[in-house]
Amino acid sequence: MIKNIQFLDLGTQPLANNYLKFKDLNNKEKKYRLKVGINPKTKLVSINNPISGKLMFNDKYPYRSSMSKTMIKSFKDLSKLIKKVYNPSKILEIGSNDGSFIKNFSKNKVIGIEPCANVEKITKKLGYNTYSEFWNDRTAKKIIKKNGKVDLVYSANTISHIEDLDNVLKAINIILNDDGILIIEDPSLLECLKKNTYDQFYNEHIYVFSLIGLENILNKNDLEIFDIQNLKIHGGSNRYFIKKKISNKKISKNVKINRNKEINYGLNKISTYKTFAQRVKNSKKKLKKIFVKINLENKKIIGYGVTAKSTTILNYCKIDNKFISYFVDTTVDKQNKYTPGTKIPINKYSGSIEKDVDYIFLGAWNFKEEIFKKEKNFIKRGGKFIIHTPIPKII
Ligand code: SAH
Ligand code: TYD
């Protein structure tokens, strides 16, 4: 196996979604070295030492897709497109979480795979056909036995969380009809490099996909991209429309356009990643400087949206509870806990920002527009936001 060429070291990091209870605050947290590299052959960019999915995706998983209106709308719009253009009779979603996508379809049409039992329970209770399993070839065979094959497989922000891509695709090949469609949606590596969003790397995000990297692994598994949409979601994502090679669908010119965009930017060259790593180091210094300055002025900073991404930023830049008084978040399973590594209290979002808050650090920067709309009063009274992308600044 060809080894990754390492280009980025994000220090030691706790598990990104492992929010701490008060009683655990004095216990030593397990931390993992987070280094990122590129495979010189496949051009896939990944973290160097992935840890087992079983450690991260368990029956206490706090993430809920439905916490953002932007995500709900995006899933709804895609569902409309799927019904209109492809009209599949059976759909499988990998990483169905709390059902934000499958809820747009009738219950006899969709199957969801979600390994975290506490989350899968939500869709099962609603009457959806969901399985608390990890996606692999064994699961595919089990699902076929009970439900037969499917015409469409969708997976958003999930395939990038699974180390063994060959097995993921083998399992998809097993369950998908020969004329079926696979839609994969994940943050774009090109956008990540352009916007310096190094926080897309954390232990759950084993890969940040480029089109050129994904194409290599798809090709090896007899699959090919026939269209691509560039989305604004999560700071810039790609939605890849994929078919089996044996099926003859027309390949859209969008594929070549996107491939050329990535090559022109230099995603096929190691030097591009080395300069990105240098920008990340500068970003760390700049962000820390902003926090130190505000701290000296005795102004109050809170965080908004506790994200897995913000775990990377806060631990890498060493911004802890001395700098941020508390976070607010709408996710019940994150509330009344503390951020991993940096031990910042997480409060329930009360519906508005407290009067004594001067600055908000945007953990959920990817939902900036949605949050700005919601926090008009804070902005009106002169409140400011701290954001790290594309460069750390106060806005
Ligand atoms: N699709 C949703 C959820 C993304 S979060 C969205 O876009 O908002 C990632 C999800 O992938 C989690 O719910 C996690 O439990 C699930 N996941 C992680 N590993 C998986 C695997 N091997 N098979 C299926 N789902 C997995
Ligand atoms: P997200 O960026 O999807 O997460 P991750 O980096 O973990 O994949 O998470 C957004 C978080 O922000 C989630 O915990 C919900 C929270 N949030 C709010 O509290 N209020 C809001 O208005 C929005 C849009 C998100």
XYZ file of C-alpha atoms and ligand atoms in Angstrom:
446
model
C 0.000 0.000 0.000
C 1.322 3.469 -0.888
C 1.697 5.676 2.164
C 0.300 9.190 2.489
C 2.646 12.139 2.114
C 1.918 14.188 5.224
C 1.434 17.932 4.839
C -0.522 19.129 7.882
C -0.230 18.502 11.626
C -3.219 19.673 13.685
C -1.783 18.534 17.014
C -3.448 16.247 19.523
C -7.209 16.277 19.384
C -9.976 14.714 21.477
C -12.856 12.938 19.702
C -14.686 15.804 18.010
C -18.222 14.967 19.184
C -17.309 13.666 22.628
C -18.965 16.373 24.738
C -18.040 16.111 28.394
C -20.354 15.805 31.357
C -19.630 17.911 34.459
C -18.654 14.793 36.432
C -16.037 13.898 33.782
C -14.314 17.286 33.701
C -11.391 16.189 35.843
C -10.846 12.881 34.044
C -8.054 12.667 31.501
C -9.463 12.745 27.971
C -8.143 10.407 25.337
C -6.460 12.394 22.572
C -5.242 11.435 19.133
C -2.609 12.971 16.887
C -4.334 14.552 13.877
C -2.119 14.588 10.820
C -3.318 14.985 7.260
C -1.721 13.666 4.091
C -2.231 12.914 0.419
C -1.916 9.587 -1.299
C 0.476 10.303 -4.175
C -1.163 7.674 -6.387
C -4.915 8.140 -5.803
C -4.687 11.847 -4.806
C -7.093 11.103 -1.963
C -6.534 13.437 0.994
C -7.104 11.820 4.360
C -6.114 11.858 7.999
C -3.147 9.584 8.633
C -4.244 7.377 11.513
C -8.003 6.894 11.410
C -9.586 5.478 14.529
C -12.322 2.850 14.570
C -15.830 4.031 13.636
C -17.159 2.022 16.581
C -15.423 4.433 18.979
C -17.136 7.468 17.454
C -20.487 6.246 16.161
C -22.187 4.675 19.141
C -25.456 4.957 21.057
C -24.534 8.395 22.418
C -23.949 10.207 19.148
C -25.060 13.856 19.539
C -25.156 15.151 15.914
C -28.590 15.872 14.417
C -28.967 16.971 10.784
C -32.292 18.685 11.486
C -30.720 21.466 13.614
C -30.307 23.701 10.577
C -33.031 24.999 8.280
C -30.413 25.183 5.506
C -29.888 21.400 5.662
C -33.604 20.639 5.831
C -34.211 22.789 2.748
C -31.285 21.285 0.868
C -32.587 17.731 1.484
C -36.095 18.781 0.484
C -34.897 20.358 -2.768
C -32.839 17.278 -3.638
C -35.818 15.000 -2.909
C -37.941 17.017 -5.338
C -35.247 16.676 -8.005
C -34.920 12.919 -7.395
C -38.692 12.417 -7.713
C -38.893 14.545 -10.847
C -35.822 13.344 -12.729
C -35.266 9.762 -11.586
C -38.552 8.671 -9.978
C -36.944 5.676 -8.212
C -39.145 2.971 -6.701
C -36.681 2.189 -3.886
C -34.079 4.449 -2.256
C -31.373 3.653 0.279
C -29.715 6.329 2.393
C -26.363 5.665 4.065
C -25.953 7.780 7.221
C -29.643 8.680 7.541
C -29.129 10.287 10.969
C -32.438 11.737 12.263
C -34.248 11.314 8.945
C -33.934 14.826 7.499
C -33.644 13.358 3.977
C -35.792 10.214 4.140
C -38.714 12.101 5.679
C -39.322 13.606 2.217
C -40.372 10.193 0.865
C -43.173 7.783 1.644
C -42.258 5.101 4.171
C -42.446 2.166 1.749
C -39.929 3.788 -0.617
C -36.916 4.460 1.591
C -34.467 2.485 3.686
C -32.060 4.199 6.081
C -28.727 2.972 7.444
C -27.601 4.710 10.625
C -25.175 2.984 13.004
C -25.863 5.215 16.026
C -28.733 3.473 17.788
C -29.857 6.574 19.718
C -30.306 8.466 16.433
C -31.700 5.589 14.359
C -34.371 5.117 17.042
C -35.858 8.482 16.025
C -36.660 7.373 12.452
C -37.704 3.878 13.494
C -40.236 5.400 15.911
C -41.685 7.431 13.036
C -42.257 4.184 11.131
C -39.347 4.401 8.697
C -37.490 1.262 7.628
C -34.117 2.032 9.211
C -31.277 -0.181 10.400
C -28.774 0.506 13.133
C -25.797 -0.872 11.184
C -22.490 0.226 9.697
C -22.573 0.250 5.900
C -20.487 -2.568 4.377
C -20.959 -5.598 2.119
C -22.460 -7.684 4.951
C -25.085 -5.016 5.612
C -25.837 -4.750 1.874
C -26.546 -8.482 1.659
C -28.749 -8.350 4.749
C -30.784 -5.447 3.341
C -31.217 -7.159 -0.050
C -32.535 -10.308 1.607
C -35.302 -8.303 3.280
C -35.973 -5.564 0.720
C -34.441 -6.472 -2.635
C -32.201 -4.138 -4.653
C -32.624 -0.367 -4.940
C -32.625 2.170 -7.802
C -30.982 5.001 -5.938
C -28.425 5.257 -3.141
C -27.872 8.608 -1.449
C -25.226 9.461 1.099
C -24.469 12.934 2.429
C -21.535 13.742 4.663
C -21.039 10.086 5.509
C -18.859 8.239 2.967
C -16.038 10.595 3.986
C -16.387 9.113 7.501
C -15.657 5.528 6.415
C -12.070 4.314 6.031
C -12.561 1.335 3.712
C -13.870 3.033 0.571
C -13.421 -0.080 -1.551
C -15.773 -1.974 0.720
C -18.294 0.904 0.790
C -18.406 0.907 -3.018
C -18.434 -2.876 -3.276
C -21.501 -2.882 -1.008
C -23.154 -0.168 -3.117
C -22.457 -2.174 -6.282
C -24.168 -5.163 -4.656
C -27.375 -3.334 -3.721
C -27.748 -0.973 -6.684
C -29.570 -2.054 -9.845
C -27.375 -1.896 -12.948
C -29.159 1.216 -14.172
C -29.316 2.708 -10.691
C -27.848 5.971 -9.445
C -25.528 6.747 -6.586
C -25.490 10.310 -5.215
C -22.654 11.210 -2.870
C -22.429 14.636 -1.227
C -19.468 15.817 0.826
C -17.415 18.963 1.535
C -15.177 19.896 -1.376
C -11.412 19.764 -0.906
C -10.986 22.612 -3.398
C -13.257 24.882 -1.322
C -11.531 23.741 1.885
C -8.144 24.813 0.522
C -9.464 28.045 -1.001
C -11.215 29.060 2.237
C -8.583 27.702 4.644
C -11.211 25.649 6.432
C -8.737 23.211 7.957
C -11.416 22.415 10.510
C -12.975 20.086 7.915
C -10.351 17.669 9.260
C -11.235 15.854 12.475
C -11.246 12.217 13.496
C -14.673 11.517 11.994
C -13.769 13.156 8.674
C -11.279 10.594 7.440
C -11.381 12.052 3.926
C -12.066 15.445 2.403
C -12.827 14.514 -1.194
C -11.661 16.110 -4.391
C -13.290 15.062 -7.640
C -9.926 13.803 -8.921
C -9.356 11.632 -5.836
C -12.892 10.284 -5.741
C -12.773 9.458 -9.457
C -9.757 7.201 -8.915
C -11.452 5.097 -6.273
C -14.764 4.980 -8.188
C -12.980 3.927 -11.362
C -11.322 1.039 -9.524
C -14.795 -0.092 -8.475
C -16.422 0.125 -11.928
C -18.309 3.304 -11.143
C -18.135 6.735 -12.783
C -19.326 10.258 -12.167
C -21.795 11.474 -14.802
C -22.695 14.832 -13.290
C -21.739 17.122 -10.458
C -23.367 20.013 -8.620
C -21.404 22.559 -6.601
C -23.336 23.399 -3.435
C -22.943 26.137 -0.835
C -23.635 23.656 1.984
C -20.932 23.290 4.683
C -18.762 26.007 3.152
C -18.800 24.420 -0.319
C -19.729 20.824 -1.066
C -19.907 18.704 -4.178
C -22.852 16.507 -5.034
C -21.615 13.730 -7.327
C -24.064 11.832 -9.536
C -22.556 8.396 -10.180
C -23.510 5.391 -12.324
C -22.209 1.905 -12.907
C -19.813 1.859 -15.868
C -22.003 -0.715 -17.625
C -24.910 1.730 -17.679
C -24.804 4.182 -20.553
C -25.831 7.582 -19.295
C -24.469 10.685 -20.904
C -21.517 12.247 -19.031
C -22.195 15.931 -18.433
C -19.548 18.490 -19.386
C -19.705 19.636 -15.748
C -17.466 16.720 -14.843
C -14.627 17.876 -17.089
C -15.133 21.507 -16.032
C -14.785 20.568 -12.361
C -11.832 18.262 -13.006
C -10.010 21.060 -14.822
C -10.828 23.526 -12.030
C -9.143 21.214 -9.509
C -6.115 20.545 -11.689
C -5.678 24.247 -12.485
C -5.712 25.009 -8.751
C -3.055 22.318 -8.259
C -4.934 19.638 -6.317
C -2.741 17.066 -8.063
C 0.474 18.642 -6.708
C 1.985 18.249 -3.251
C 3.298 21.845 -3.292
C -0.330 23.126 -3.220
C -0.926 21.279 0.052
C 2.331 22.518 1.574
C 1.367 26.153 0.954
C -2.096 25.416 2.380
C -0.428 24.071 5.541
C 1.559 27.296 5.831
C -1.658 29.326 5.537
C -3.185 27.179 8.291
C -0.271 27.999 10.614
C -0.732 31.717 9.892
C -4.478 31.384 10.458
C -3.843 29.876 13.904
C -1.627 32.811 14.929
C -4.077 35.390 13.647
C -7.098 33.854 15.334
C -5.327 33.501 18.668
C -4.228 37.159 18.431
C -7.858 38.261 18.023
C -8.931 36.310 21.114
C -6.005 37.557 23.222
C -6.721 41.186 22.276
C -10.430 40.953 23.138
C -9.568 39.164 26.367
C -7.256 42.021 27.386
C -10.099 44.478 26.739
C -12.250 42.469 29.166
C -14.990 41.984 26.579
C -17.216 38.934 26.635
C -16.990 36.276 23.909
C -19.389 33.378 23.520
C -19.470 30.624 20.889
C -22.404 29.899 18.566
C -22.913 26.353 17.249
C -20.709 23.678 18.779
C -19.450 21.791 15.758
C -17.064 18.907 15.287
C -15.180 21.411 13.151
C -14.844 23.851 16.052
C -13.260 21.084 18.145
C -10.377 21.094 15.657
C -10.046 24.900 15.689
C -10.241 25.363 19.448
C -7.799 22.568 20.290
C -5.359 23.459 17.503
C -5.357 27.179 18.410
C -5.558 26.487 22.158
C -8.652 28.608 22.699
C -10.348 27.341 25.841
C -12.737 28.426 28.595
C -10.458 31.347 29.505
C -11.368 32.949 26.179
C -14.932 31.785 25.480
C -17.449 32.032 28.347
C -19.884 29.492 26.903
C -21.328 28.155 23.665
C -25.004 28.180 22.713
C -26.428 25.345 20.637
C -29.903 24.079 19.761
C -28.926 20.383 19.943
C -30.378 18.880 23.139
C -27.679 16.172 23.366
C -24.894 18.789 23.396
C -26.503 21.085 25.990
C -25.326 21.200 29.619
C -22.075 19.552 28.584
C -18.573 20.890 27.862
C -16.563 21.120 24.647
C -14.018 18.303 24.118
C -10.494 19.273 25.180
C -11.254 22.937 25.811
C -13.982 22.441 28.449
C -16.189 25.374 27.478
C -19.738 25.072 28.891
C -22.499 24.474 26.310
C -25.789 26.174 27.073
C -29.215 25.774 25.594
C -29.954 28.454 22.999
C -32.517 30.665 24.716
C -33.859 32.329 21.568
C -31.672 35.417 21.821
C -28.165 36.502 22.794
C -27.620 37.768 26.360
C -27.199 41.553 26.670
C -23.648 41.366 28.099
C -22.181 39.500 25.106
C -19.786 41.566 22.948
C -18.510 38.954 20.486
C -19.719 35.652 19.076
C -17.254 33.071 17.784
C -18.994 31.313 14.894
C -18.415 27.596 15.445
C -21.134 26.924 12.854
C -19.609 29.357 10.319
C -21.048 27.139 7.589
C -24.532 28.377 8.569
C -23.457 32.028 8.756
C -26.333 33.377 6.624
C -28.946 31.438 8.604
C -27.456 32.591 11.926
C -27.074 36.257 10.867
C -30.730 36.284 9.880
C -31.665 34.919 13.303
C -29.421 37.273 15.276
C -30.469 40.606 13.756
C -30.928 42.150 17.208
C -27.402 41.261 18.298
C -26.018 42.814 15.094
C -28.253 45.907 15.512
C -26.914 46.620 18.990
C -23.320 46.507 17.674
C -22.473 42.891 18.512
C -19.664 41.421 16.408
C -18.787 37.968 15.129
C -15.381 36.270 15.049
C -14.843 33.960 12.103
C -11.714 32.053 10.993
C -12.485 31.667 7.265
C -11.106 32.593 4.760
C -8.861 34.521 7.172
C -9.500 35.145 10.881
C -11.385 38.405 11.340
C -14.064 40.285 13.222
C -17.229 41.033 11.249
N -26.415 12.464 6.300
C -26.569 13.371 7.400
C -25.694 12.982 8.612
C -24.224 13.254 8.454
S -23.313 12.962 9.950
C -26.295 14.801 6.984
O -25.764 15.030 5.912
O -26.599 15.704 7.768
C -22.560 11.440 9.549
C -23.465 10.250 9.801
O -22.824 9.080 9.269
C -23.715 9.985 11.274
O -25.095 9.944 11.517
C -23.000 8.639 11.493
O -23.586 7.846 12.480
C -23.074 7.989 10.121
N -22.060 6.966 9.855
C -20.784 6.919 10.294
N -20.183 5.801 9.868
C -21.078 5.122 9.119
C -21.052 3.869 8.417
N -19.964 3.131 8.394
N -22.188 3.490 7.778
C -23.298 4.263 7.794
N -23.375 5.437 8.447
C -22.287 5.861 9.100
P -22.543 21.303 11.729
O -21.802 22.432 11.141
O -23.540 20.639 10.888
O -21.584 20.252 12.348
P -20.288 19.436 12.341
O -19.085 20.292 12.165
O -20.358 18.850 13.712
O -20.487 18.431 11.265
O -23.236 21.732 13.096
C -23.881 22.904 13.343
C -24.114 23.053 14.826
O -24.624 24.344 15.073
C -25.129 22.068 15.393
O -24.715 21.636 16.672
C -26.400 22.888 15.523
C -25.867 24.276 15.766
N -26.739 25.356 15.299
C -27.360 26.182 16.232
O -27.195 26.004 17.442
N -28.168 27.202 15.787
C -28.373 27.422 14.474
O -29.115 28.350 14.108
C -27.721 26.581 13.517
C -27.900 26.810 12.045
C -26.902 25.563 13.982
